[in-house]
XYZ file of C-alpha atoms in Angstrom:
577
model
C -49.205 -26.104 0.730
C -51.409 -29.113 0.025
C -52.932 -30.076 3.357
C -52.913 -33.752 2.412
C -49.087 -33.687 2.467
C -48.661 -31.820 5.761
C -47.609 -33.542 8.970
C -48.616 -32.215 12.346
C -45.768 -32.432 14.838
C -46.984 -32.859 18.386
C -45.004 -32.528 21.565
C -44.654 -36.303 21.620
C -42.901 -36.568 18.245
C -41.252 -33.086 18.017
C -37.802 -34.278 19.095
C -37.934 -36.991 16.472
C -38.709 -34.666 13.555
C -37.096 -31.300 14.501
C -33.672 -30.725 12.861
C -30.660 -30.694 15.156
C -30.016 -26.987 14.473
C -33.429 -25.988 15.768
C -33.435 -28.336 18.771
C -30.381 -26.526 20.168
C -30.900 -22.790 19.876
C -27.645 -20.957 19.227
C -26.379 -18.963 22.180
C -24.728 -15.670 21.274
C -21.001 -16.161 21.789
C -17.769 -14.179 21.611
C -17.407 -14.891 17.886
C -20.848 -13.341 17.283
C -19.942 -10.292 19.349
C -16.622 -10.062 17.528
C -18.425 -9.884 14.171
C -20.916 -7.326 15.502
C -18.000 -5.141 16.541
C -16.354 -5.488 13.111
C -19.584 -4.405 11.426
C -19.770 -1.485 13.837
C -16.290 -0.435 12.684
C -17.450 -0.360 9.066
C -15.809 -3.603 7.937
C -17.447 -4.941 4.781
C -14.858 -7.480 3.600
C -12.293 -9.790 5.200
C -9.538 -11.520 3.230
C -8.182 -14.770 4.566
C -8.010 -18.539 4.919
C -10.071 -20.442 7.495
C -8.539 -22.950 9.868
C -9.843 -25.295 12.509
C -9.356 -22.800 15.316
C -11.302 -19.982 13.625
C -14.309 -22.086 12.623
C -16.385 -20.343 15.345
C -15.573 -16.976 13.787
C -16.352 -18.219 10.274
C -19.714 -19.518 11.513
C -20.431 -16.156 13.130
C -19.638 -14.353 9.870
C -22.068 -16.653 8.071
C -24.806 -16.103 10.667
C -24.433 -12.329 10.522
C -24.158 -12.083 6.736
C -23.040 -8.448 6.530
C -19.320 -9.004 5.913
C -18.027 -10.641 2.753
C -15.300 -13.209 3.278
C -12.839 -13.465 0.368
C -11.028 -16.783 0.422
C -7.435 -16.417 -0.757
C -4.842 -19.032 -1.709
C -2.186 -17.896 0.764
C -2.322 -15.818 3.938
C 0.310 -13.513 2.487
C -2.066 -12.731 -0.367
C -4.832 -12.003 2.127
C -2.591 -9.585 3.999
C -1.539 -7.741 0.852
C -5.177 -7.417 -0.194
C -6.030 -5.922 3.195
C -3.079 -3.533 3.157
C -3.901 -2.361 -0.374
C -7.501 -1.741 0.638
C -6.268 0.215 3.659
C -3.935 2.266 1.484
C -6.593 3.157 -1.077
C -9.453 3.848 1.345
C -7.681 5.201 4.415
C -9.728 2.793 6.542
C -8.301 -0.393 8.045
C -8.266 -3.363 5.712
C -8.905 -6.641 7.520
C -7.278 -10.028 6.994
C -7.622 -13.297 8.853
C -5.583 -16.445 9.433
C -5.646 -19.449 11.682
C -3.055 -20.148 14.365
C 0.601 -21.161 14.002
C 1.753 -21.403 10.357
C -1.264 -19.504 9.046
C -0.645 -16.594 11.384
C 3.079 -16.602 10.640
C 2.310 -16.244 6.923
C 0.694 -12.889 7.740
C 3.830 -11.370 9.244
C 5.178 -9.936 5.970
C 2.063 -7.994 4.867
C 1.489 -6.864 8.465
C 5.042 -5.507 8.611
C 4.588 -3.885 5.192
C 1.421 -2.075 6.248
C 2.994 -0.893 9.477
C 6.126 0.413 7.747
C 4.093 2.320 5.151
C 1.679 3.785 7.744
C -1.246 1.853 6.233
C -4.203 1.129 8.538
C -4.767 -2.608 8.766
C -6.177 -5.068 11.318
C -4.988 -8.680 11.262
C -7.065 -11.346 13.016
C -5.376 -14.576 14.055
C -6.895 -17.643 15.677
C -5.164 -19.351 18.566
C -5.438 -22.661 20.379
C -7.348 -23.083 23.599
C -6.086 -20.948 26.481
C -5.642 -24.123 28.523
C -2.629 -25.144 26.435
C -0.908 -21.828 25.745
C 1.456 -22.073 28.685
C 3.229 -25.189 27.370
C 4.618 -26.699 24.183
C 1.613 -27.780 22.177
C 0.614 -28.628 18.606
C 0.830 -25.543 16.320
C 1.119 -23.173 19.271
C 3.321 -20.113 18.771
C 3.388 -17.079 21.056
C 1.613 -14.836 18.542
C 1.505 -11.796 20.806
C 5.292 -11.832 20.969
C 5.566 -12.441 17.221
C 3.321 -9.573 16.113
C 4.050 -6.991 18.785
C 7.262 -5.635 17.144
C 5.559 -5.629 13.715
C 2.477 -3.633 14.702
C 1.318 -0.510 16.457
C -0.540 -2.721 18.949
C -1.253 -6.419 19.431
C -3.518 -8.094 21.975
C -5.135 -11.445 22.714
C -8.788 -11.642 23.751
C -9.130 -13.608 26.978
C -12.612 -12.704 28.281
C -15.977 -12.076 26.574
C -16.534 -8.683 28.201
C -13.279 -7.287 26.774
C -14.231 -7.786 23.116
C -15.863 -4.382 22.404
C -12.991 -2.456 24.005
C -10.237 -4.488 22.353
C -11.738 -4.276 18.863
C -12.432 -0.551 19.260
C -8.822 -0.046 20.328
C -7.455 -2.120 17.442
C -9.254 0.026 14.874
C -8.550 3.253 16.729
C -4.826 2.577 17.006
C -4.652 1.527 13.328
C -5.933 4.990 12.353
C -4.394 7.210 15.029
C -1.658 9.840 14.638
C 0.728 7.322 13.103
C -1.442 4.792 11.254
C -0.313 1.222 10.911
C -1.126 -2.391 11.545
C -2.693 -3.934 14.632
C -3.273 -7.590 15.424
C -6.060 -9.337 17.331
C -5.635 -12.904 18.529
C -8.745 -14.955 19.344
C -8.328 -18.359 21.062
C -10.759 -21.018 19.912
C -12.305 -21.698 23.319
C -12.732 -17.981 24.023
C -14.517 -17.569 20.668
C -17.137 -20.076 21.779
C -17.751 -18.600 25.232
C -21.276 -17.216 25.784
C -21.567 -13.433 25.988
C -23.241 -11.894 29.054
C -26.459 -10.028 28.263
C -26.100 -6.356 27.542
C -22.607 -6.384 26.014
C -22.665 -4.509 22.727
C -20.175 -2.792 20.380
C -18.944 0.570 21.623
C -20.252 3.705 19.893
C -17.801 5.276 17.477
C -16.276 8.584 18.617
C -16.431 11.787 16.600
C -13.320 12.466 14.544
C -11.142 15.134 16.132
C -8.829 17.358 14.094
C -5.838 18.809 15.895
C -5.050 22.294 14.650
C -1.661 23.837 15.501
C -1.553 26.956 17.625
C -1.190 30.412 16.094
C 2.225 30.651 17.704
C 3.406 27.477 15.973
C 2.191 28.710 12.588
C 3.847 32.089 13.179
C 7.128 30.327 13.977
C 6.904 28.296 10.771
C 6.234 31.431 8.711
C 9.218 33.172 10.296
C 11.534 30.259 9.441
C 10.268 30.260 5.848
C 10.730 34.021 5.547
C 14.402 33.661 6.457
C 15.101 31.059 3.772
C 16.798 31.735 0.467
C 16.078 28.509 -1.409
C 13.178 26.546 0.094
C 11.839 23.284 -1.294
C 8.833 21.138 -0.356
C 9.197 17.402 0.241
C 5.829 15.582 0.184
C 5.217 12.043 1.436
C 2.271 9.670 1.571
C 0.831 11.457 4.613
C -0.508 14.121 2.246
C -2.752 11.580 0.522
C -3.783 10.063 3.840
C -4.898 13.525 5.018
C -6.556 14.403 1.668
C -4.411 17.534 1.698
C -3.389 17.570 -1.970
C -5.175 20.844 -2.754
C -3.549 22.582 0.227
C -0.136 21.277 -0.811
C -0.613 22.741 -4.285
C -1.829 26.018 -2.798
C 1.254 26.223 -0.561
C 3.583 25.536 -3.483
C 1.844 28.192 -5.603
C 1.730 30.691 -2.735
C 5.473 30.402 -2.160
C 6.344 29.620 -5.802
C 8.682 26.803 -4.755
C 9.338 23.329 -6.220
C 7.804 20.142 -4.809
C 9.421 16.718 -4.847
C 7.604 13.639 -3.590
C 8.727 10.334 -2.183
C 8.027 7.165 -4.162
C 5.041 6.559 -1.871
C 3.876 10.147 -2.308
C 3.605 9.987 -6.100
C 0.557 11.878 -7.286
C 0.006 14.091 -4.235
C 1.022 16.883 -6.582
C 0.262 16.502 -10.273
C 3.193 16.067 -12.634
C 1.375 18.546 -14.877
C 2.411 21.312 -12.447
C 5.570 23.124 -13.660
C 7.075 23.178 -10.168
C 6.621 19.416 -9.698
C 10.075 17.830 -9.613
C 9.047 14.182 -9.622
C 10.223 11.676 -7.018
C 13.298 11.676 -4.823
C 14.786 8.512 -3.350
C 16.477 6.814 -6.313
C 19.625 4.911 -5.339
C 21.878 7.420 -7.110
C 21.980 11.218 -7.340
C 18.990 11.910 -9.597
C 17.845 15.154 -11.225
C 15.662 16.158 -8.271
C 18.613 15.905 -5.915
C 20.208 18.958 -7.472
C 17.283 21.060 -6.236
C 17.872 19.697 -2.736
C 21.599 20.422 -3.062
C 20.779 24.106 -3.505
C 18.036 24.231 -0.868
C 18.596 25.702 2.572
C 15.083 24.912 3.849
C 13.070 21.703 3.438
C 9.352 21.988 4.205
C 8.568 18.336 4.834
C 4.869 17.449 4.579
C 3.544 13.964 5.350
C 7.028 12.463 5.179
C 8.456 9.618 7.267
C 12.076 8.546 7.074
C 11.166 4.932 6.282
C 10.168 6.157 2.817
C 13.855 6.784 2.017
C 17.093 7.679 3.771
C 17.154 11.461 4.367
C 20.933 11.350 3.914
C 20.186 11.422 0.181
C 18.885 14.989 0.451
C 20.707 16.289 3.534
C 24.125 14.588 3.562
C 25.773 17.220 5.768
C 22.794 17.812 8.047
C 23.067 21.513 7.273
C 19.543 22.217 6.028
C 16.744 23.690 8.089
C 13.757 21.329 8.220
C 10.125 22.042 9.100
C 8.347 18.746 9.718
C 4.562 18.716 9.230
C 2.803 15.437 9.955
C 0.419 13.772 12.368
C 3.399 12.362 14.266
C 6.944 13.398 15.158
C 9.522 11.605 13.053
C 12.047 9.215 14.512
C 15.593 10.391 15.227
C 18.036 10.523 12.326
C 21.341 12.351 12.068
C 20.344 13.687 8.643
C 16.845 14.768 9.619
C 17.363 17.305 12.400
C 14.166 19.352 12.522
C 14.026 23.018 13.463
C 10.260 22.799 13.987
C 7.930 19.815 14.408
C 4.257 20.517 13.753
C 2.082 17.637 14.894
C -1.516 17.976 13.779
C -4.012 17.640 10.982
C -1.957 18.179 7.806
C -4.724 19.851 5.816
C -5.597 22.314 8.564
C -1.925 23.018 9.254
C -1.296 23.887 5.613
C -4.435 26.029 5.499
C -3.283 28.046 8.519
C 0.249 28.356 7.151
C -0.963 29.548 3.740
C -3.110 32.219 5.376
C -0.174 33.408 7.464
C 2.187 33.500 4.472
C -0.332 35.494 2.440
C -0.458 38.122 5.183
C 3.328 38.302 5.295
C 3.547 38.388 1.476
C 6.316 35.768 1.356
C 7.109 34.533 -2.146
C 10.169 33.082 -3.878
C 11.406 32.418 -7.384
C 12.604 28.835 -6.967
C 11.400 27.098 -10.104
C 13.637 24.424 -11.642
C 12.472 24.163 -15.258
C 15.580 22.225 -16.296
C 14.733 19.334 -13.968
C 11.176 19.235 -15.285
C 12.532 19.329 -18.844
C 15.039 16.528 -18.226
C 12.370 14.242 -16.785
C 9.979 14.896 -19.672
C 12.764 14.371 -22.169
C 13.788 11.048 -20.647
C 10.153 9.927 -20.460
C 9.735 10.508 -24.205
C 13.249 9.540 -25.266
C 12.371 5.999 -26.395
C 8.792 6.623 -27.530
C 9.630 5.426 -31.044
C 12.317 2.909 -30.133
C 11.473 -0.400 -31.819
C 14.270 -2.475 -30.321
C 13.294 -5.731 -28.660
C 13.354 -6.783 -25.882
C 11.865 -3.424 -25.047
C 13.724 -0.626 -23.303
C 12.330 0.234 -19.846
C 11.657 3.790 -20.995
C 9.478 2.552 -23.875
C 7.513 0.241 -21.576
C 6.830 3.094 -19.136
C 5.852 5.410 -21.991
C 3.410 2.928 -23.547
C 1.959 2.039 -20.149
C 1.236 5.687 -19.384
C -0.330 6.165 -22.818
C -2.638 3.201 -22.276
C -3.788 4.275 -18.799
C -6.226 7.126 -18.164
C -5.057 9.825 -15.736
C -7.129 8.408 -12.865
C -6.636 4.682 -13.530
C -4.961 2.761 -10.703
C -1.466 1.337 -11.174
C 0.237 -0.773 -8.500
C 4.026 -0.986 -8.892
C 5.940 -3.888 -7.397
C 9.488 -3.900 -6.061
C 12.375 -4.565 -8.436
C 14.281 -2.787 -11.167
C 10.972 -1.803 -12.746
C 10.078 0.173 -9.592
C 12.988 2.516 -10.238
C 11.906 3.146 -13.808
C 8.206 3.525 -13.004
C 8.828 5.763 -9.986
C 11.146 8.065 -11.906
C 9.380 8.270 -15.267
C 5.681 7.385 -14.910
C 3.864 10.756 -14.791
C 1.215 10.706 -12.085
C -1.595 13.201 -11.674
C -3.695 12.020 -8.728
C -3.015 10.443 -5.355
C -3.232 6.661 -5.121
C -3.104 6.175 -8.877
C 0.510 4.976 -8.846
C 0.987 3.035 -5.621
C 4.514 2.006 -4.617
C 5.802 0.333 -1.474
C 9.141 1.967 -0.709
C 9.181 1.629 3.078
C 9.531 -2.125 3.482
C 9.931 -2.452 -0.323
C 8.069 -5.751 -0.408
C 8.076 -8.030 -3.427
C 4.947 -9.700 -4.840
C 2.300 -7.528 -3.164
C 0.791 -6.064 -6.343
C -0.933 -9.148 -7.775
C -3.036 -9.769 -4.643
C -3.198 -6.024 -4.104
C -4.867 -5.613 -7.489
C -7.631 -7.977 -6.375
C -8.518 -5.679 -3.479
C -8.147 -2.562 -5.629
C -10.540 -4.038 -8.177
C -13.130 -5.064 -5.589
C -12.970 -1.601 -4.007
C -13.248 0.120 -7.405
C -15.610 -1.973 -9.542
C -15.490 -1.000 -13.184
C -12.308 1.031 -12.775
C -9.205 -0.292 -14.581
C -6.524 -1.672 -12.249
C -3.030 -2.515 -13.462
C -0.421 -4.454 -11.483
C 3.119 -3.931 -12.810
C 5.653 -6.472 -11.605
C 8.821 -8.297 -12.511
C 8.870 -11.997 -13.289
C 10.715 -12.553 -10.001
C 7.796 -11.115 -8.041
C 5.138 -12.637 -10.279
C 5.699 -16.253 -9.266
C 5.896 -15.447 -5.548
C 2.120 -14.970 -5.301
C 0.973 -16.334 -8.647
C -1.631 -18.526 -6.910
C -3.793 -15.451 -6.319
C -4.679 -15.397 -10.013
C -7.145 -18.126 -9.101
C -8.573 -15.863 -6.395
C -8.877 -12.943 -8.782
C -10.757 -15.013 -11.373
C -13.028 -16.655 -8.801
C -14.099 -13.413 -7.087
C -14.641 -11.562 -10.359
C -11.796 -9.059 -10.085
C -11.236 -6.981 -13.212
C -7.493 -6.464 -13.498
C -4.456 -6.550 -15.752
C -1.040 -7.829 -14.701
C 1.913 -6.547 -16.738
C 5.020 -8.662 -16.124
C 8.419 -7.240 -17.087
C 10.358 -10.353 -18.110
C 14.143 -10.533 -17.756
C 14.415 -13.998 -16.153
C 16.381 -12.614 -13.224
C 16.084 -10.721 -9.970
C 16.827 -7.589 -11.946
C 17.246 -5.041 -9.166
C 19.757 -7.218 -7.312
C 21.628 -7.827 -10.566
C 21.682 -4.052 -11.106
C 23.072 -3.396 -7.622
C 25.648 -6.183 -7.971
C 26.848 -4.551 -11.170
C 27.119 -1.202 -9.418
C 28.982 -2.825 -6.529
C 31.685 -4.739 -8.393
C 30.792 -4.895 -12.091
C 29.515 -8.463 -12.039
C 26.634 -10.569 -10.736
C 25.932 -14.109 -9.678
C 23.038 -16.400 -8.644
C 20.206 -14.126 -9.775
C 19.051 -15.790 -13.016
C 16.157 -18.246 -13.436
C 13.650 -19.588 -15.988
C 9.940 -18.764 -16.357
C 6.861 -20.858 -17.188
C 4.836 -20.401 -20.347
C 2.630 -17.412 -19.485
C -0.013 -18.316 -22.063
C -0.505 -21.791 -20.623
C -0.202 -20.533 -17.053
C -2.871 -17.856 -17.511
C -5.180 -20.278 -19.333
C -4.846 -22.855 -16.553
C -6.169 -20.284 -14.061
C -9.010 -19.163 -16.322
C -7.284 -15.886 -17.205
C -6.239 -14.477 -20.567
C -2.537 -14.620 -21.424
C -0.559 -12.391 -23.782
C 3.126 -12.500 -24.764
C 4.657 -9.403 -26.339
C 6.929 -10.304 -29.261
C 7.631 -6.876 -30.756
C 7.848 -3.346 -29.370
C 4.772 -2.131 -31.224
C 2.576 -4.828 -29.643
C 2.588 -3.629 -26.020
C 0.470 -0.495 -26.355
C -2.428 -2.052 -28.318
C -2.339 -5.162 -26.102
C -2.574 -3.032 -22.956
C -5.375 -0.939 -24.427
C -7.383 -4.007 -25.405
C -6.854 -5.674 -22.027
C -7.851 -2.540 -20.101
C -11.059 -2.260 -22.129
C -12.240 -5.752 -21.196
C -15.267 -5.605 -18.932
C -14.552 -8.856 -17.114
C -11.803 -11.329 -16.404
C -8.089 -11.142 -15.732
C -5.354 -10.454 -18.288
C -1.697 -11.436 -17.841
C 0.784 -9.726 -20.195
C 4.421 -10.860 -20.377
C 6.745 -8.249 -21.853
C 10.495 -8.907 -22.281
C 12.640 -5.995 -21.076
C 16.201 -4.966 -21.893
C 17.784 -4.006 -18.579
C 21.110 -3.042 -20.146
C 19.628 0.455 -19.756
C 20.108 0.198 -15.982
C 23.858 0.798 -15.991
C 23.543 3.341 -18.782
C 21.247 5.367 -16.508
C 23.802 5.246 -13.684
C 26.507 6.487 -16.050
C 24.212 9.199 -17.399
C 23.316 10.515 -13.958
C 26.972 10.476 -12.971
C 27.715 12.860 -15.839
C 24.984 15.385 -14.995
C 26.387 18.699 -13.757
C 23.895 21.497 -13.095
C 26.720 23.898 -12.399
C 27.786 24.010 -16.055
């Protein structure tokens, strides 16, 4: 620095020239400690919208600098991003909202994560403690709101409790039954100074609970007495990274494996004994294997994934339940044996025991596998337009690599994608079939892209879902997400129309109009594409997936007259003839 331009500040003029921020040294407060604890838990990104009452926490995030804050356009979008991150990583995704209306906008994604056993931590601001006991501007009893939607909810009231409460929130979110937790931080508490010496708690070692030899022996005995066993696999298999053990068990016993919608990919559809998904609203091909079964070996399944009445209508099948938690009570899911423990280690011990006993069956169902493959390819060359659902699924699968990530929204398209989209790896075809939430995939694709940079991410959704969270296209473009959104266009709430037709042969109040997708995408800074012939979808998808940057929105008209034809077709299937 040129000495001629320097100014010496003496004690007499220091207060006049020193910036305000340096005159008042920041005192470490609860918000700072809160952020330190989040970093300690491994949090690297928070999705959310700031509000007046969480300004202290936003300032603490800025001071610390180790956690990225992704500003979204709606709290619901932030929650779906966090839940998708939690689903794909197995570690709690984190979202944040202010008090009152902001916090209430988080209730849907929080409930979704909790229903689907996805680890997630929601952070909500609250007004000053001094006004919580009375009616006051924007004050809602958030503890009472979130408690029934989460595994655990708590409000921070004292500085010294912060390390314990945050440790518990993350611990509970990942415990035997994962799910959502919620932390509520009042504004005045966030600004309280922290006593010296208070630090984040050390993380505990991960403990794996292995079942006893007696429990494994009992399971092997039950299996040995069966005539027609079948394996039902849910999303708990992916959560436990137990896919290889599941395959080994199926091959050891030589029995078929069906998955839930949420379990797609835990066993590859390349495997001959893979039956596809069970849980469709009518009696599907896979159900015939369950009709014949006398034993269901249920692995990583929870009854929120679908009604067990679909596979055990008379409650006459023996069930072995293997999961990290005991399932809730259901008249059609009476278990002969509950094995609570680490799924991977349980399967390893069971496989070893079965090998010693030499138990093996001949329970393949090649006809089911053949029917699914045939239906998947049945419209591969169909040039009719609007496109048949089968053709859209076929072209989508052709365009996607085996390990590319596809997020499937709720609607009529979910039924077609779940049934027909061959899946070969866990978490490469993600479906919410517990709460069955609409409009989660567009914001979810943002989180999937940020967690998997350079890896193609496809969100598949109906036009009904698309406009529910369309504002997050702006978020995706701004944060540099690389994603493709494929919109099945029928200008209606197609699944409800389908179910109305099944119910009484007619429908009402489900039709609507759509905006111009080309102009809409362009207005957000994304690329828009409209499919106008059946042979355009595949090359358009391929080109969009190859793009190295930006967001692509593809609108593809669909002919849902196939919905009722499928119901009629399944009603005519008879495996006994």
